[in-house]
JSON list of C-alpha atoms in Angstrom, two decimals:
[
{"chain": "A", "resi": 225, "resn": "UNK", "atom": "CA", "xyz": [44.14, -23.24, -36.73]},
{"chain": "A", "resi": 226, "resn": "UNK", "atom": "CA", "xyz": [41.82, -20.70, -35.03]},
{"chain": "A", "resi": 227, "resn": "UNK", "atom": "CA", "xyz": [38.68, -19.25, -37.21]},
{"chain": "A", "resi": 228, "resn": "UNK", "atom": "CA", "xyz": [36.98, -15.99, -36.32]},
{"chain": "A", "resi": 229, "resn": "UNK", "atom": "CA", "xyz": [33.71, -18.04, -34.63]},
{"chain": "A", "resi": 230, "resn": "UNK", "atom": "CA", "xyz": [36.27, -19.86, -32.36]},
{"chain": "A", "resi": 231, "resn": "UNK", "atom": "CA", "xyz": [38.19, -17.01, -31.47]},
{"chain": "A", "resi": 232, "resn": "UNK", "atom": "CA", "xyz": [34.60, -15.21, -31.04]},
{"chain": "A", "resi": 233, "resn": "UNK", "atom": "CA", "xyz": [33.73, -18.05, -28.68]},
{"chain": "A", "resi": 234, "resn": "UNK", "atom": "CA", "xyz": [37.11, -17.72, -26.80]},
{"chain": "A", "resi": 235, "resn": "UNK", "atom": "CA", "xyz": [36.70, -14.12, -26.31]},
{"chain": "A", "resi": 236, "resn": "UNK", "atom": "CA", "xyz": [33.28, -14.43, -25.01]},
{"chain": "A", "resi": 237, "resn": "UNK", "atom": "CA", "xyz": [34.50, -16.95, -22.43]},
{"chain": "A", "resi": 238, "resn": "UNK", "atom": "CA", "xyz": [37.41, -14.92, -21.19]},
{"chain": "A", "resi": 239, "resn": "UNK", "atom": "CA", "xyz": [34.85, -12.33, -20.32]},
{"chain": "A", "resi": 240, "resn": "UNK", "atom": "CA", "xyz": [32.78, -14.49, -18.16]},
{"chain": "A", "resi": 241, "resn": "UNK", "atom": "CA", "xyz": [36.20, -15.22, -16.01]},
{"chain": "A", "resi": 242, "resn": "UNK", "atom": "CA", "xyz": [36.82, -11.78, -15.43]},
{"chain": "A", "resi": 243, "resn": "UNK", "atom": "CA", "xyz": [33.95, -9.53, -14.49]},
{"chain": "A", "resi": 244, "resn": "UNK", "atom": "CA", "xyz": [34.49, -5.57, -14.45]},
{"chain": "A", "resi": 245, "resn": "UNK", "atom": "CA", "xyz": [33.99, -3.74, -11.69]},
{"chain": "A", "resi": 246, "resn": "UNK", "atom": "CA", "xyz": [30.45, -1.51, -11.60]},
{"chain": "A", "resi": 247, "resn": "UNK", "atom": "CA", "xyz": [29.93, 1.22, -9.77]},
{"chain": "A", "resi": 248, "resn": "UNK", "atom": "CA", "xyz": [26.20, 3.08, -10.33]},
{"chain": "A", "resi": 249, "resn": "UNK", "atom": "CA", "xyz": [27.89, 6.10, -8.69]},
{"chain": "A", "resi": 250, "resn": "UNK", "atom": "CA", "xyz": [30.35, 6.65, -11.88]},
{"chain": "A", "resi": 251, "resn": "UNK", "atom": "CA", "xyz": [28.79, 8.59, -14.62]},
{"chain": "A", "resi": 252, "resn": "UNK", "atom": "CA", "xyz": [29.39, 6.56, -17.59]},
{"chain": "A", "resi": 253, "resn": "UNK", "atom": "CA", "xyz": [28.63, 2.85, -15.70]},
{"chain": "A", "resi": 254, "resn": "UNK", "atom": "CA", "xyz": [26.30, 1.19, -17.55]},
{"chain": "A", "resi": 255, "resn": "UNK", "atom": "CA", "xyz": [24.33, 0.01, -14.31]},
{"chain": "A", "resi": 256, "resn": "UNK", "atom": "CA", "xyz": [23.23, 3.53, -14.37]},
{"chain": "A", "resi": 257, "resn": "UNK", "atom": "CA", "xyz": [20.49, 3.13, -17.07]},
{"chain": "A", "resi": 258, "resn": "UNK", "atom": "CA", "xyz": [19.31, -0.30, -16.00]},
{"chain": "A", "resi": 259, "resn": "UNK", "atom": "CA", "xyz": [18.67, 1.16, -12.41]},
{"chain": "A", "resi": 260, "resn": "UNK", "atom": "CA", "xyz": [17.18, 4.11, -13.76]},
{"chain": "A", "resi": 261, "resn": "UNK", "atom": "CA", "xyz": [14.63, 1.37, -15.35]},
{"chain": "A", "resi": 262, "resn": "UNK", "atom": "CA", "xyz": [14.27, -0.51, -12.36]},
{"chain": "A", "resi": 263, "resn": "UNK", "atom": "CA", "xyz": [13.26, 2.39, -9.98]},
{"chain": "A", "resi": 264, "resn": "UNK", "atom": "CA", "xyz": [11.66, 4.71, -11.99]},
{"chain": "A", "resi": 265, "resn": "UNK", "atom": "CA", "xyz": [7.91, 5.03, -10.79]},
{"chain": "A", "resi": 266, "resn": "UNK", "atom": "CA", "xyz": [6.66, 2.98, -13.93]},
{"chain": "A", "resi": 267, "resn": "UNK", "atom": "CA", "xyz": [9.31, 0.60, -14.11]},
{"chain": "A", "resi": 268, "resn": "UNK", "atom": "CA", "xyz": [9.36, -0.31, -10.20]},
{"chain": "A", "resi": 269, "resn": "UNK", "atom": "CA", "xyz": [5.53, -0.95, -10.09]},
{"chain": "A", "resi": 270, "resn": "UNK", "atom": "CA", "xyz": [5.50, -2.76, -13.41]},
{"chain": "A", "resi": 271, "resn": "UNK", "atom": "CA", "xyz": [7.80, -4.96, -12.01]},
{"chain": "A", "resi": 272, "resn": "UNK", "atom": "CA", "xyz": [6.31, -5.56, -8.39]},
{"chain": "A", "resi": 273, "resn": "UNK", "atom": "CA", "xyz": [2.80, -5.93, -10.03]},
{"chain": "A", "resi": 274, "resn": "UNK", "atom": "CA", "xyz": [4.55, -9.03, -12.35]},
{"chain": "A", "resi": 275, "resn": "UNK", "atom": "CA", "xyz": [5.83, -10.71, -9.25]},
{"chain": "A", "resi": 276, "resn": "UNK", "atom": "CA", "xyz": [2.36, -11.69, -8.67]},
{"chain": "A", "resi": 277, "resn": "UNK", "atom": "CA", "xyz": [2.21, -13.38, -12.10]},
{"chain": "A", "resi": 278, "resn": "UNK", "atom": "CA", "xyz": [2.35, -13.19, -15.50]},
{"chain": "A", "resi": 279, "resn": "UNK", "atom": "CA", "xyz": [-0.15, -10.12, -16.79]},
{"chain": "A", "resi": 280, "resn": "UNK", "atom": "CA", "xyz": [-1.60, -9.04, -20.39]},
{"chain": "A", "resi": 281, "resn": "UNK", "atom": "CA", "xyz": [-0.81, -5.15, -21.33]},
{"chain": "A", "resi": 282, "resn": "UNK", "atom": "CA", "xyz": [-4.16, -4.26, -20.37]},
{"chain": "A", "resi": 283, "resn": "UNK", "atom": "CA", "xyz": [-4.38, -5.90, -16.78]},
{"chain": "A", "resi": 284, "resn": "UNK", "atom": "CA", "xyz": [-0.87, -4.81, -16.14]},
{"chain": "A", "resi": 285, "resn": "UNK", "atom": "CA", "xyz": [-2.07, -1.62, -17.23]},
{"chain": "A", "resi": 286, "resn": "UNK", "atom": "CA", "xyz": [-5.43, -1.37, -14.79]},
{"chain": "A", "resi": 287, "resn": "UNK", "atom": "CA", "xyz": [-3.14, -3.04, -11.88]},
{"chain": "A", "resi": 288, "resn": "UNK", "atom": "CA", "xyz": [-0.36, -0.01, -12.31]},
{"chain": "A", "resi": 289, "resn": "UNK", "atom": "CA", "xyz": [-3.08, 2.82, -11.62]},
{"chain": "A", "resi": 290, "resn": "UNK", "atom": "CA", "xyz": [-1.98, 6.47, -13.16]},
{"chain": "A", "resi": 291, "resn": "UNK", "atom": "CA", "xyz": [0.12, 5.36, -15.40]},
{"chain": "A", "resi": 292, "resn": "UNK", "atom": "CA", "xyz": [-0.49, 6.36, -19.39]},
{"chain": "A", "resi": 293, "resn": "UNK", "atom": "CA", "xyz": [-0.29, 3.13, -22.12]},
{"chain": "A", "resi": 294, "resn": "UNK", "atom": "CA", "xyz": [2.44, 5.43, -23.34]},
{"chain": "A", "resi": 295, "resn": "UNK", "atom": "CA", "xyz": [4.71, 5.19, -20.75]},
{"chain": "A", "resi": 296, "resn": "UNK", "atom": "CA", "xyz": [3.81, 1.93, -19.34]},
{"chain": "A", "resi": 297, "resn": "UNK", "atom": "CA", "xyz": [4.97, 0.70, -23.08]},
{"chain": "A", "resi": 298, "resn": "UNK", "atom": "CA", "xyz": [8.00, 2.35, -22.48]},
{"chain": "A", "resi": 299, "resn": "UNK", "atom": "CA", "xyz": [8.88, 1.18, -19.24]},
{"chain": "A", "resi": 300, "resn": "UNK", "atom": "CA", "xyz": [7.89, -2.49, -20.49]},
{"chain": "A", "resi": 301, "resn": "UNK", "atom": "CA", "xyz": [10.36, -2.17, -23.38]},
{"chain": "A", "resi": 302, "resn": "UNK", "atom": "CA", "xyz": [13.38, -0.82, -21.27]},
{"chain": "A", "resi": 303, "resn": "UNK", "atom": "CA", "xyz": [12.79, -3.41, -18.51]},
{"chain": "A", "resi": 304, "resn": "UNK", "atom": "CA", "xyz": [12.60, -6.05, -21.31]},
{"chain": "A", "resi": 305, "resn": "UNK", "atom": "CA", "xyz": [15.95, -4.89, -23.06]},
{"chain": "A", "resi": 306, "resn": "UNK", "atom": "CA", "xyz": [17.64, -4.93, -19.90]},
{"chain": "A", "resi": 307, "resn": "UNK", "atom": "CA", "xyz": [16.75, -9.01, -19.29]},
{"chain": "A", "resi": 308, "resn": "UNK", "atom": "CA", "xyz": [14.07, -7.99, -16.40]},
{"chain": "A", "resi": 309, "resn": "UNK", "atom": "CA", "xyz": [10.73, -8.66, -18.21]},
{"chain": "A", "resi": 310, "resn": "UNK", "atom": "CA", "xyz": [9.88, -11.13, -20.74]},
{"chain": "A", "resi": 311, "resn": "UNK", "atom": "CA", "xyz": [7.13, -10.19, -23.80]},
{"chain": "A", "resi": 312, "resn": "UNK", "atom": "CA", "xyz": [5.26, -13.06, -24.99]},
{"chain": "A", "resi": 313, "resn": "UNK", "atom": "CA", "xyz": [3.15, -12.25, -28.44]},
{"chain": "A", "resi": 314, "resn": "UNK", "atom": "CA", "xyz": [-0.07, -14.93, -27.88]},
{"chain": "A", "resi": 315, "resn": "UNK", "atom": "CA", "xyz": [-0.79, -16.35, -31.36]},
{"chain": "A", "resi": 316, "resn": "UNK", "atom": "CA", "xyz": [-4.96, -16.52, -30.61]},
{"chain": "A", "resi": 317, "resn": "UNK", "atom": "CA", "xyz": [-7.23, -14.47, -31.84]},
{"chain": "A", "resi": 318, "resn": "UNK", "atom": "CA", "xyz": [-7.24, -11.74, -31.50]},
{"chain": "A", "resi": 319, "resn": "UNK", "atom": "CA", "xyz": [-3.83, -11.87, -30.76]},
{"chain": "A", "resi": 320, "resn": "UNK", "atom": "CA", "xyz": [-2.25, -10.69, -27.53]},
{"chain": "A", "resi": 321, "resn": "UNK", "atom": "CA", "xyz": [0.79, -9.82, -25.41]},
{"chain": "A", "resi": 322, "resn": "UNK", "atom": "CA", "xyz": [1.73, -11.31, -22.15]},
{"chain": "A", "resi": 323, "resn": "UNK", "atom": "CA", "xyz": [4.49, -9.88, -19.78]},
{"chain": "A", "resi": 324, "resn": "UNK", "atom": "CA", "xyz": [6.35, -12.17, -17.04]},
{"chain": "A", "resi": 325, "resn": "UNK", "atom": "CA", "xyz": [9.31, -11.69, -15.22]},
{"chain": "A", "resi": 326, "resn": "UNK", "atom": "CA", "xyz": [12.85, -13.09, -16.12]},
{"chain": "A", "resi": 327, "resn": "UNK", "atom": "CA", "xyz": [14.83, -14.88, -13.19]},
{"chain": "A", "resi": 328, "resn": "UNK", "atom": "CA", "xyz": [16.58, -11.91, -13.02]},
{"chain": "A", "resi": 329, "resn": "UNK", "atom": "CA", "xyz": [13.50, -9.90, -12.67]},
{"chain": "A", "resi": 330, "resn": "UNK", "atom": "CA", "xyz": [11.77, -12.03, -9.88]},
{"chain": "A", "resi": 331, "resn": "UNK", "atom": "CA", "xyz": [15.08, -11.53, -7.79]},
{"chain": "A", "resi": 332, "resn": "UNK", "atom": "CA", "xyz": [14.53, -7.74, -8.49]},
{"chain": "A", "resi": 333, "resn": "UNK", "atom": "CA", "xyz": [10.89, -7.42, -7.86]},
{"chain": "A", "resi": 334, "resn": "UNK", "atom": "CA", "xyz": [11.77, -9.29, -4.64]},
{"chain": "A", "resi": 335, "resn": "UNK", "atom": "CA", "xyz": [13.98, -6.82, -3.53]},
{"chain": "A", "resi": 336, "resn": "UNK", "atom": "CA", "xyz": [11.55, -4.13, -4.47]},
{"chain": "A", "resi": 337, "resn": "UNK", "atom": "CA", "xyz": [8.36, -5.43, -2.56]},
{"chain": "A", "resi": 338, "resn": "UNK", "atom": "CA", "xyz": [10.65, -5.27, 0.25]},
{"chain": "A", "resi": 339, "resn": "UNK", "atom": "CA", "xyz": [11.29, -1.30, -0.19]},
{"chain": "A", "resi": 340, "resn": "UNK", "atom": "CA", "xyz": [7.89, -0.97, -1.02]},
{"chain": "A", "resi": 341, "resn": "UNK", "atom": "CA", "xyz": [6.68, -3.07, 2.26]},
{"chain": "A", "resi": 342, "resn": "UNK", "atom": "CA", "xyz": [9.13, -0.94, 4.27]},
{"chain": "A", "resi": 343, "resn": "UNK", "atom": "CA", "xyz": [8.01, 2.33, 3.32]},
{"chain": "A", "resi": 344, "resn": "UNK", "atom": "CA", "xyz": [4.29, 1.53, 3.47]},
{"chain": "A", "resi": 345, "resn": "UNK", "atom": "CA", "xyz": [5.09, 0.35, 6.98]},
{"chain": "A", "resi": 346, "resn": "UNK", "atom": "CA", "xyz": [6.74, 3.49, 7.53]},
{"chain": "A", "resi": 347, "resn": "UNK", "atom": "CA", "xyz": [4.16, 6.05, 6.11]},
{"chain": "A", "resi": 348, "resn": "UNK", "atom": "CA", "xyz": [2.83, 7.68, 9.64]},
{"chain": "A", "resi": 349, "resn": "UNK", "atom": "CA", "xyz": [6.57, 8.45, 10.15]},
{"chain": "A", "resi": 350, "resn": "UNK", "atom": "CA", "xyz": [7.06, 9.94, 6.81]},
{"chain": "A", "resi": 351, "resn": "UNK", "atom": "CA", "xyz": [3.66, 11.73, 6.69]},
{"chain": "A", "resi": 352, "resn": "UNK", "atom": "CA", "xyz": [4.50, 13.38, 10.25]},
{"chain": "A", "resi": 353, "resn": "UNK", "atom": "CA", "xyz": [7.80, 14.39, 8.83]},
{"chain": "A", "resi": 354, "resn": "UNK", "atom": "CA", "xyz": [6.33, 16.07, 5.55]},
{"chain": "A", "resi": 355, "resn": "UNK", "atom": "CA", "xyz": [4.07, 18.11, 7.83]},
{"chain": "A", "resi": 356, "resn": "UNK", "atom": "CA", "xyz": [6.87, 18.87, 10.36]},
{"chain": "A", "resi": 357, "resn": "UNK", "atom": "CA", "xyz": [9.25, 19.84, 7.33]},
{"chain": "A", "resi": 358, "resn": "UNK", "atom": "CA", "xyz": [6.46, 22.15, 5.74]},
{"chain": "A", "resi": 359, "resn": "UNK", "atom": "CA", "xyz": [5.29, 23.83, 9.38]},
{"chain": "A", "resi": 360, "resn": "UNK", "atom": "CA", "xyz": [8.81, 24.93, 9.89]},
{"chain": "A", "resi": 361, "resn": "UNK", "atom": "CA", "xyz": [9.96, 26.03, 6.48]},
{"chain": "A", "resi": 362, "resn": "UNK", "atom": "CA", "xyz": [7.03, 28.38, 6.33]},
{"chain": "A", "resi": 363, "resn": "UNK", "atom": "CA", "xyz": [5.84, 26.67, 2.89]},
{"chain": "A", "resi": 364, "resn": "UNK", "atom": "CA", "xyz": [2.01, 26.26, 2.74]},
{"chain": "A", "resi": 365, "resn": "UNK", "atom": "CA", "xyz": [0.95, 22.74, 3.52]},
{"chain": "A", "resi": 366, "resn": "UNK", "atom": "CA", "xyz": [0.21, 20.72, 1.05]},
{"chain": "A", "resi": 367, "resn": "UNK", "atom": "CA", "xyz": [-1.55, 17.23, 0.51]},
{"chain": "A", "resi": 368, "resn": "UNK", "atom": "CA", "xyz": [0.50, 13.94, 0.81]},
{"chain": "A", "resi": 369, "resn": "UNK", "atom": "CA", "xyz": [1.10, 13.18, -2.74]},
{"chain": "A", "resi": 370, "resn": "UNK", "atom": "CA", "xyz": [-0.62, 9.47, -3.19]}
]
């Protein structure tokens, strides 16, 4: 006789065998929010900063220049919920929180670091394209964003 607990375990095992197809271009795909959390300005920078190793909140806040504490906390909470970041509360006095990457977070941070390195190495080309675009469009020239 199958109990409710056994049925739940069997259902979970069955869903692990058959993975649904995810399509980030589909409006209702659950991968979209995760993509947004990873590629948002603060999520991307937090993940790549944590790739160097665990950091306490204030050290991470200093590393990700320009982010408010509130926005960083929200980004970290979303990344923790999605399984990219692990949050550990240290019981020392005074108590503090340390953030680190999960295995999924490390894999993702590696890919993000590749993207960042690609963009940084191509900045002269990007800046020239921006200047050319602004000159051709008649718009006033603006300083490139940092």
